[in-house]
Short mmCIF file of C-alpha atoms in Angstrom, two decimals:
data_model
loop_
_atom_site.label_atom_id
_atom_site.label_comp_id
_atom_site.label_asym_id
_atom_site.label_seq_id
_atom_site.Cartn_x
_atom_site.Cartn_y
_atom_site.Cartn_z
CA MET A 1 0.00 0.00 0.00
CA THR A 2 1.35 3.41 -0.95
CA ASP A 3 1.40 6.01 1.83
CA LEU A 4 0.63 9.44 0.40
CA SER A 5 0.03 11.14 3.73
CA ALA A 6 2.52 13.88 2.87
CA THR A 7 1.19 14.62 -0.59
CA ALA A 8 -1.66 17.03 -0.02
CA GLY A 9 0.34 19.70 -1.83
CA VAL A 10 2.71 19.58 -4.79
CA THR A 11 5.17 16.96 -3.63
CA ASP A 12 7.68 15.72 -6.21
CA ARG A 13 8.68 12.16 -5.35
CA SER A 14 10.13 11.42 -8.76
CA SER A 15 13.76 11.21 -9.72
CA GLY A 16 13.25 11.57 -13.44
CA THR A 17 14.81 14.09 -15.76
CA GLY A 18 13.06 17.10 -17.21
CA GLN A 19 11.54 18.17 -13.91
CA SER A 20 12.28 21.86 -14.30
CA GLY A 21 10.25 21.95 -17.49
CA ASP A 22 7.44 20.01 -15.82
CA ARG A 23 7.31 22.39 -12.87
CA GLY A 24 7.24 25.28 -15.33
CA ALA A 25 4.26 23.72 -17.07
CA THR A 26 2.46 23.39 -13.74
CA ASP A 27 3.16 27.04 -12.90
CA HIS A 28 1.87 28.27 -16.27
CA ILE A 29 -1.24 26.13 -15.98
CA GLN A 30 -1.86 27.33 -12.43
CA GLU A 31 -1.77 30.93 -13.63
CA PHE A 32 -4.21 30.13 -16.44
CA LEU A 33 -6.58 28.49 -13.98
CA ARG A 34 -6.33 31.44 -11.60
CA GLN A 35 -7.07 33.99 -14.30
CA GLN A 36 -9.69 32.11 -16.33
CA ASP A 37 -11.41 30.05 -13.61
CA PRO A 38 -12.85 27.60 -16.17
CA GLU A 39 -15.79 25.31 -15.51
CA THR A 40 -14.68 22.01 -14.00
CA PRO A 41 -13.71 19.34 -14.59
CA CYS A 42 -11.21 20.38 -17.22
CA LEU A 43 -7.77 19.46 -18.45
CA VAL A 44 -5.20 22.15 -19.22
CA MET A 45 -2.25 21.25 -21.44
CA ASP A 46 0.95 23.27 -21.76
CA LEU A 47 2.18 22.89 -25.33
CA ALA A 48 5.63 24.17 -24.33
CA SER A 49 6.01 21.11 -22.10
CA VAL A 50 4.96 18.83 -24.98
CA ARG A 51 7.68 20.35 -27.15
CA HIS A 52 10.22 20.06 -24.32
CA ARG A 53 9.52 16.36 -23.84
CA TYR A 54 9.62 15.56 -27.55
CA ARG A 55 12.93 17.37 -27.99
CA GLN A 56 14.36 15.67 -24.91
CA LEU A 57 13.53 12.26 -26.33
CA ARG A 58 14.73 13.22 -29.80
CA ALA A 59 18.11 14.23 -28.36
CA ALA A 60 18.36 11.07 -26.27
CA LEU A 61 17.46 8.72 -29.15
CA PRO A 62 18.63 10.55 -32.28
CA ASP A 63 18.58 7.49 -34.56
CA ILE A 64 15.14 6.18 -33.60
CA ARG A 65 11.92 7.18 -35.37
CA ILE A 66 9.47 8.63 -32.83
CA CYS A 67 5.84 7.67 -33.45
CA TYR A 68 3.67 9.54 -30.96
CA ALA A 69 0.89 7.29 -29.63
CA VAL A 70 -2.13 9.44 -30.46
CA LYS A 71 -4.38 7.57 -28.03
CA ALA A 72 -2.51 9.14 -25.10
CA ASN A 73 -3.94 12.56 -25.88
CA PRO A 74 -5.68 13.26 -29.22
CA THR A 75 -6.15 17.00 -28.69
CA PRO A 76 -5.67 18.57 -32.15
CA GLU A 77 -3.32 21.27 -30.83
CA VAL A 78 -1.04 18.60 -29.37
CA VAL A 79 -0.94 16.67 -32.65
CA ARG A 80 -0.30 19.90 -34.56
CA GLU A 81 2.69 20.74 -32.35
CA LEU A 82 4.19 17.30 -32.88
CA VAL A 83 3.68 17.49 -36.66
CA ALA A 84 5.68 20.74 -36.63
CA LEU A 85 8.46 19.01 -34.68
CA GLY A 86 8.72 16.24 -37.27
CA SER A 87 7.11 13.46 -35.27
CA SER A 88 5.60 10.35 -36.79
CA PHE A 89 2.40 8.88 -35.35
CA ASP A 90 1.11 5.57 -34.02
CA VAL A 91 -2.63 5.35 -34.67
CA ALA A 92 -5.34 2.83 -33.86
CA SER A 93 -8.38 3.86 -35.90
CA PRO A 94 -9.65 5.77 -38.94
CA GLY A 95 -10.52 8.65 -36.63
CA GLU A 96 -6.94 9.00 -35.46
CA ILE A 97 -5.69 8.84 -39.04
CA ASP A 98 -8.12 11.61 -40.02
CA LEU A 99 -6.96 13.70 -37.06
CA CYS A 100 -3.28 13.39 -37.94
CA LEU A 101 -3.85 14.17 -41.62
CA ALA A 102 -6.07 17.15 -40.75
CA GLU A 103 -3.28 18.57 -38.57
CA GLY A 104 -0.72 18.30 -41.38
CA ALA A 105 0.87 14.89 -40.89
CA ALA A 106 2.08 13.14 -44.04
CA PRO A 107 0.55 9.70 -44.70
CA GLU A 108 4.00 8.14 -44.70
CA SER A 109 4.49 9.35 -41.11
CA ILE A 110 1.60 7.20 -39.89
CA SER A 111 1.91 3.68 -38.50
CA TYR A 112 -1.38 1.80 -38.16
CA GLY A 113 -0.35 0.05 -34.97
CA ASN A 114 -3.62 -1.59 -33.95
CA THR A 115 -3.65 -5.33 -34.67
CA ILE A 116 -7.48 -5.37 -34.44
CA LYS A 117 -8.98 -3.61 -37.44
CA LYS A 118 -11.74 -4.06 -40.00
CA GLY A 119 -10.88 -4.79 -43.60
CA ARG A 120 -12.72 -1.67 -44.75
CA ASP A 121 -10.72 0.46 -42.29
CA ILE A 122 -7.49 -0.96 -43.69
CA ALA A 123 -8.70 -0.14 -47.22
CA ARG A 124 -9.60 3.40 -46.16
CA ALA A 125 -6.18 3.94 -44.61
CA TYR A 126 -4.53 2.59 -47.75
CA ARG A 127 -6.51 5.03 -49.92
CA GLN A 128 -5.32 7.84 -47.65
CA GLY A 129 -1.69 6.84 -48.26
CA VAL A 130 -0.89 4.80 -45.14
CA ARG A 131 1.56 2.02 -45.95
CA LEU A 132 2.72 0.68 -42.57
CA PHE A 133 0.54 -1.80 -40.66
CA ALA A 134 0.90 -3.94 -37.53
CA THR A 135 -0.43 -7.49 -37.35
CA ASP A 136 -0.40 -10.48 -35.03
CA SER A 137 -2.88 -12.96 -36.54
CA PRO A 138 -3.51 -14.79 -39.82
CA ALA A 139 -6.97 -13.19 -40.22
CA ASP A 140 -5.65 -9.64 -39.84
CA LEU A 141 -2.74 -10.37 -42.14
CA ALA A 142 -5.14 -11.63 -44.82
CA ASN A 143 -7.17 -8.43 -44.47
CA ILE A 144 -4.04 -6.33 -44.96
CA ALA A 145 -2.99 -8.29 -48.04
CA GLU A 146 -6.44 -7.91 -49.57
CA ASN A 147 -7.02 -4.25 -48.72
CA ALA A 148 -3.51 -2.75 -48.63
CA PRO A 149 -1.53 -4.68 -51.26
CA GLY A 150 2.24 -4.31 -51.17
CA SER A 151 2.25 -2.49 -47.82
CA ARG A 152 4.85 -2.91 -45.12
CA VAL A 153 3.80 -5.07 -42.18
CA PHE A 154 5.39 -5.70 -38.82
CA CYS A 155 4.35 -8.44 -36.43
CA ARG A 156 3.71 -7.74 -32.76
CA ILE A 157 5.13 -10.33 -30.40
CA LEU A 158 3.98 -11.06 -26.86
CA VAL A 159 6.54 -10.19 -24.17
CA ASP A 160 6.78 -9.95 -20.39
CA ASN A 161 5.09 -6.80 -19.00
CA LYS A 162 6.54 -7.09 -15.49
CA GLY A 163 7.30 -3.67 -14.00
CA SER A 164 4.44 -1.94 -15.84
CA ARG A 165 1.70 -0.17 -13.89
CA THR A 166 -0.80 -0.87 -16.68
CA PRO A 167 0.22 -4.10 -18.46
CA PHE A 168 -1.52 -5.26 -21.64
CA GLY A 169 -2.10 -8.85 -20.58
CA ARG A 170 -2.44 -11.26 -23.51
CA LYS A 171 -4.75 -9.25 -25.76
CA PHE A 172 -2.02 -8.22 -28.21
CA GLY A 173 0.91 -10.02 -29.74
CA CYS A 174 1.81 -13.59 -30.63
CA GLN A 175 4.59 -16.00 -29.78
CA PRO A 176 7.87 -15.43 -31.68
CA ARG A 177 7.50 -18.71 -33.61
CA THR A 178 4.04 -17.55 -34.75
CA ALA A 179 5.50 -14.20 -35.78
CA VAL A 180 8.01 -16.00 -37.99
CA ALA A 181 5.22 -17.92 -39.72
CA LEU A 182 3.16 -14.75 -40.19
CA LEU A 183 6.05 -12.78 -41.66
CA LEU A 184 6.89 -15.60 -44.07
CA ARG A 185 3.23 -15.73 -45.04
CA ALA A 186 3.23 -11.94 -45.54
CA ARG A 187 6.01 -12.37 -48.10
CA GLU A 188 3.96 -15.02 -49.92
CA LEU A 189 0.99 -12.61 -50.01
CA GLY A 190 3.05 -9.90 -51.71
CA LEU A 191 3.47 -7.73 -48.63
CA ASP A 192 6.73 -6.21 -47.45
CA ALA A 193 7.58 -8.22 -44.31
CA TYR A 194 9.24 -5.31 -42.56
CA GLY A 195 9.90 -6.24 -38.97
CA VAL A 196 8.80 -6.91 -35.42
CA SER A 197 7.18 -4.88 -32.64
CA PHE A 198 6.56 -5.40 -28.94
CA HIS A 199 5.23 -3.40 -25.99
CA ILE A 200 6.52 -3.96 -22.46
CA GLY A 201 3.51 -2.26 -20.83
CA SER A 202 2.53 1.32 -20.12
CA GLN A 203 4.17 3.32 -17.29
CA GLN A 204 7.06 0.89 -17.22
CA LEU A 205 9.20 1.49 -14.14
CA ASP A 206 11.95 -1.01 -15.00
CA PRO A 207 14.39 0.28 -17.63
CA GLY A 208 15.61 -3.28 -18.14
CA ALA A 209 12.20 -4.43 -19.35
CA TRP A 210 13.06 -3.75 -23.01
CA GLU A 211 15.57 -6.60 -22.86
CA HIS A 212 12.72 -9.13 -23.13
CA GLY A 213 11.43 -7.65 -26.37
CA ILE A 214 14.75 -6.93 -28.02
CA ARG A 215 15.98 -10.48 -27.34
CA ALA A 216 12.77 -11.96 -28.73
CA ALA A 217 12.96 -9.68 -31.78
CA ARG A 218 16.45 -10.97 -32.52
CA GLU A 219 15.15 -14.53 -32.38
CA VAL A 220 12.50 -13.68 -34.97
CA PHE A 221 15.09 -11.92 -37.18
CA ASP A 222 17.36 -14.98 -37.09
CA ALA A 223 14.57 -17.47 -37.76
CA CYS A 224 13.29 -15.46 -40.73
CA ALA A 225 16.81 -15.15 -42.11
CA GLN A 226 17.05 -18.94 -42.20
CA HIS A 227 14.20 -18.81 -44.73
CA GLY A 228 15.85 -16.07 -46.79
CA LEU A 229 13.74 -13.25 -45.32
CA GLN A 230 15.76 -10.29 -44.07
CA LEU A 231 13.73 -8.19 -41.67
CA GLN A 232 14.59 -4.53 -41.37
CA MET A 233 12.82 -2.92 -38.39
CA VAL A 234 12.21 -3.31 -34.66
CA ASN A 235 9.45 -1.25 -33.06
CA LEU A 236 10.31 -0.76 -29.37
CA GLY A 237 6.75 0.21 -28.45
CA GLY A 238 5.82 2.57 -25.63
CA GLY A 239 6.22 2.40 -21.89
CA LEU A 240 8.31 5.45 -21.02
CA PRO A 241 6.72 6.92 -17.88
CA ALA A 242 5.23 10.15 -16.61
CA HIS A 243 5.59 11.29 -12.99
CA TYR A 244 2.92 10.16 -10.55
CA THR A 245 3.42 9.27 -6.89
CA GLN A 246 5.96 6.50 -7.42
CA PRO A 247 9.62 7.32 -8.09
CA VAL A 248 10.55 7.17 -11.77
CA PRO A 249 14.05 6.38 -13.08
CA PRO A 250 15.66 9.11 -15.19
CA LEU A 251 15.35 8.93 -18.96
CA ALA A 252 19.09 8.27 -19.21
CA ASP A 253 18.58 4.94 -17.46
CA TYR A 254 16.03 3.84 -20.07
CA VAL A 255 18.21 4.97 -22.95
CA ARG A 256 21.25 3.18 -21.50
CA ALA A 257 19.32 -0.05 -21.00
CA ILE A 258 17.83 0.02 -24.49
CA GLU A 259 21.15 0.81 -26.16
CA THR A 260 22.94 -1.90 -24.18
CA SER A 261 20.34 -4.49 -25.15
CA LEU A 262 20.46 -3.48 -28.82
CA ASP A 263 24.25 -3.77 -28.80
CA ARG A 264 24.07 -7.17 -27.10
CA HIS A 265 21.58 -8.70 -29.50
CA PHE A 266 22.15 -6.86 -32.78
CA GLY A 267 25.67 -5.45 -32.53
CA GLU A 268 26.71 -3.76 -35.76
CA GLN A 269 23.65 -5.22 -37.54
CA ARG A 270 21.33 -2.79 -35.79
CA PRO A 271 17.95 -2.58 -37.57
CA GLN A 272 15.83 0.45 -38.26
CA LEU A 273 14.15 1.43 -34.99
CA LEU A 274 10.80 2.93 -34.00
CA ILE A 275 9.49 3.91 -30.59
CA GLU A 276 5.91 4.82 -29.64
CA PRO A 277 5.89 7.23 -26.67
CA GLY A 278 2.60 8.68 -25.51
CA ARG A 279 2.52 9.15 -21.75
CA PHE A 280 6.13 10.37 -21.66
CA ILE A 281 5.42 13.21 -24.07
CA VAL A 282 2.06 14.47 -22.79
CA GLY A 283 1.57 13.14 -19.27
CA ASP A 284 3.46 15.78 -17.33
CA ALA A 285 2.22 18.55 -19.63
CA GLY A 286 -1.32 18.46 -18.23
CA VAL A 287 -3.15 19.40 -15.03
CA LEU A 288 -6.70 18.24 -14.43
CA ARG A 289 -8.77 20.61 -12.29
CA SER A 290 -11.74 19.19 -10.42
CA GLU A 291 -14.18 20.57 -7.89
CA VAL A 292 -15.15 19.02 -4.58
CA VAL A 293 -18.83 18.09 -4.81
CA LEU A 294 -19.20 16.74 -1.30
CA VAL A 295 -17.21 15.75 1.78
CA ALA A 296 -18.84 13.15 3.97
CA ASP A 297 -17.96 11.06 7.00
CA ALA A 298 -17.67 7.37 6.22
CA CYS A 299 -19.97 4.83 7.80
CA ASP A 300 -16.90 3.00 9.14
CA GLY A 301 -15.92 6.12 11.06
CA GLU A 302 -12.35 6.00 9.74
CA ASN A 303 -11.94 8.04 6.59
CA ARG A 304 -13.79 10.96 5.10
CA TRP A 305 -15.11 10.45 1.60
CA VAL A 306 -14.23 13.25 -0.81
CA TYR A 307 -16.39 13.23 -3.93
CA LEU A 308 -14.97 15.05 -6.96
CA ASP A 309 -16.84 16.21 -10.05
CA ILE A 310 -14.76 13.82 -12.15
CA GLY A 311 -14.46 10.08 -11.77
CA ARG A 312 -13.59 6.88 -13.53
CA TYR A 313 -16.05 7.54 -16.39
CA GLY A 314 -15.14 11.19 -16.88
CA GLY A 315 -11.47 10.64 -17.67
CA LEU A 316 -9.89 8.83 -14.74
CA ALA A 317 -10.15 5.30 -16.12
CA GLU A 318 -6.56 4.62 -15.15
CA THR A 319 -7.52 4.71 -11.48
CA GLU A 320 -9.07 1.27 -12.02
CA GLY A 321 -7.21 -1.05 -9.69
CA GLU A 322 -5.53 2.14 -8.40
CA ALA A 323 -2.82 1.52 -11.01
CA ILE A 324 -2.08 5.21 -11.61
CA THR A 325 -1.94 7.37 -8.49
CA TYR A 326 -1.87 11.07 -9.33
CA ARG A 327 -0.13 13.72 -7.28
CA LEU A 328 -2.69 16.15 -5.89
CA ARG A 329 -2.86 19.84 -5.05
CA THR A 330 -5.79 21.59 -3.37
CA SER A 331 -7.06 25.08 -2.72
CA ARG A 332 -6.47 24.51 1.01
CA ASP A 333 -2.90 23.19 0.95
CA GLY A 334 -1.05 23.98 4.15
CA ASP A 335 -3.98 23.17 6.45
CA PRO A 336 -3.86 20.08 8.69
CA CYS A 337 -4.59 16.88 6.76
CA GLY A 338 -6.37 13.61 7.38
CA PRO A 339 -6.99 10.37 5.47
CA VAL A 340 -9.62 10.27 2.75
CA VAL A 341 -11.27 8.01 0.22
CA LEU A 342 -11.56 9.70 -3.19
CA ALA A 343 -14.56 8.99 -5.42
CA GLY A 344 -16.32 10.27 -8.52
CA PRO A 345 -19.78 11.85 -8.85
CA THR A 346 -21.78 9.19 -10.69
CA CYS A 347 -24.42 6.80 -9.38
CA ASP A 348 -22.15 3.82 -9.90
CA GLY A 349 -20.61 1.86 -7.05
CA ASP A 350 -17.41 1.27 -9.04
CA ASP A 351 -16.80 5.00 -9.45
CA VAL A 352 -14.29 5.07 -6.60
CA LEU A 353 -10.80 6.36 -7.35
CA TYR A 354 -8.68 5.53 -4.29
CA GLN A 355 -9.60 3.65 -1.14
CA ARG A 356 -6.63 1.27 -0.72
CA THR A 357 -4.00 3.85 -1.59
CA LYS A 358 -3.57 6.21 1.34
CA TYR A 359 -4.28 9.84 0.47
CA ALA A 360 -4.42 12.62 3.06
CA LEU A 361 -6.15 15.92 2.22
CA PRO A 362 -6.83 19.08 4.26
CA LEU A 363 -9.38 18.68 7.02
CA THR A 364 -10.84 22.02 5.97
CA LEU A 365 -11.72 20.79 2.46
CA ARG A 366 -15.32 21.65 1.58
CA SER A 367 -17.77 21.61 -1.32
CA GLY A 368 -16.71 24.11 -3.98
CA ASP A 369 -12.97 23.81 -3.27
CA TRP A 370 -10.74 22.66 -6.06
CA VAL A 371 -8.43 19.65 -6.32
CA ASP A 372 -5.82 19.48 -9.08
CA LEU A 373 -4.50 16.18 -10.40
CA LEU A 374 -0.96 16.73 -11.63
CA SER A 375 0.70 14.98 -14.59
CA ALA A 376 -2.75 14.19 -15.93
CA GLY A 377 -2.11 14.94 -19.60
CA ALA A 378 -2.16 11.30 -20.73
CA TYR A 379 -5.14 8.96 -20.90
CA THR A 380 -7.62 11.36 -19.33
CA ALA A 381 -9.24 13.41 -22.10
CA SER A 382 -9.04 10.38 -24.38
CA TYR A 383 -10.87 8.27 -21.80
CA SER A 384 -13.58 10.84 -21.05
CA SER A 385 -16.95 9.23 -21.73
CA VAL A 386 -19.79 10.87 -23.61
CA GLY A 387 -22.71 11.50 -21.33
CA PHE A 388 -22.55 8.71 -18.74
CA ASN A 389 -25.15 9.62 -16.11
CA GLY A 390 -25.68 12.84 -18.06
CA PHE A 391 -22.26 14.26 -17.21
CA PRO A 392 -20.71 15.95 -20.28
CA PRO A 393 -17.23 14.97 -21.48
CA MET A 394 -14.33 16.88 -19.99
CA ARG A 395 -13.10 19.95 -21.84
CA THR A 396 -9.43 20.45 -22.73
CA TYR A 397 -7.70 23.83 -22.86
CA CYS A 398 -4.27 24.38 -24.42
CA ILE A 399 -1.83 27.10 -23.41
CA ASP A 400 1.72 27.82 -24.50
CA GLY A 401 4.05 28.48 -21.59
CA ASP A 402 6.74 29.84 -23.93
CA GLN A 403 4.36 32.68 -24.84
CA GLU A 404 3.20 33.60 -21.35
#
């Protein structure tokens, strides 16, 4: 159980790099919230922080193609900024393809990374100029061959997600031996059997986790080579973290671990490389402001219940299982604190954010006060439901801290 009794205010428990830029984003957002006092709940994104994070990653991994995972935050202004910086994009649907193209992305910068897609959606993407597709099953591969002839395909393999706060389970990816068979079949179908991808889980706290995928990718490369098929690319997936309540290793540790593993398994035969960051780029760029709807004593007599005007269905889906624990700031920071259970506003018994994780908030907290969730730029707006219980989807505002 995580003890957050000291985190009523802005407490930075992370050890990651880039913190000065992140604190600057928080300061700029706080000023916007003070001046504009927008209706809550809302998410405020600092585009300067998005640029800072992209450039930081670009400098750390200069030879790796960065494909921003659009699902992390599909706000058009965010996509537009990344287009201007030269980013590529990992997309999962026709809607995300349309968004990227509308904001100026070139079709060749788009990787259709979802292994679950309709044939007609593949055909639509192909007509729009997309030529890079992920797969992990014979049925999907057949759909690609039929609807996107001659395209590049890469096969997602299943790897260990240990160390991830939000692992993928077994929904995506196949065993390496299956990947070999699929890539050989792709060649027979006239597709360009391009390479291999893996994902070691989102919010990965173990820099060494990429070793599992890189080692498995090398096995697939070698097995395909025995059949005369020379693969070209390894997609390293996502997993680079944002800063919540748990300590996060610095980016340099991740880069060192990835580079060491690539040297170990590929040496001078290093393939073309892709990486799909989402949370790392946008997570720390956002602050989610909520309002306290109600504070009530619990029937057990132990903890107060603090009900916010946002919950699991309004954008905080990642609180399921209390996997992601946000740092909090309130309008009454500095007052004496006590333990609380945090919950959302809907008439649903599962709309409880934190009751096992120990949070302490000011004893003076009342209806109408605000509570900010820090580093909330990833997987909040994109998870905001449309109209559950009649609550409207959360609004996103974008500011530019470099222009304040």
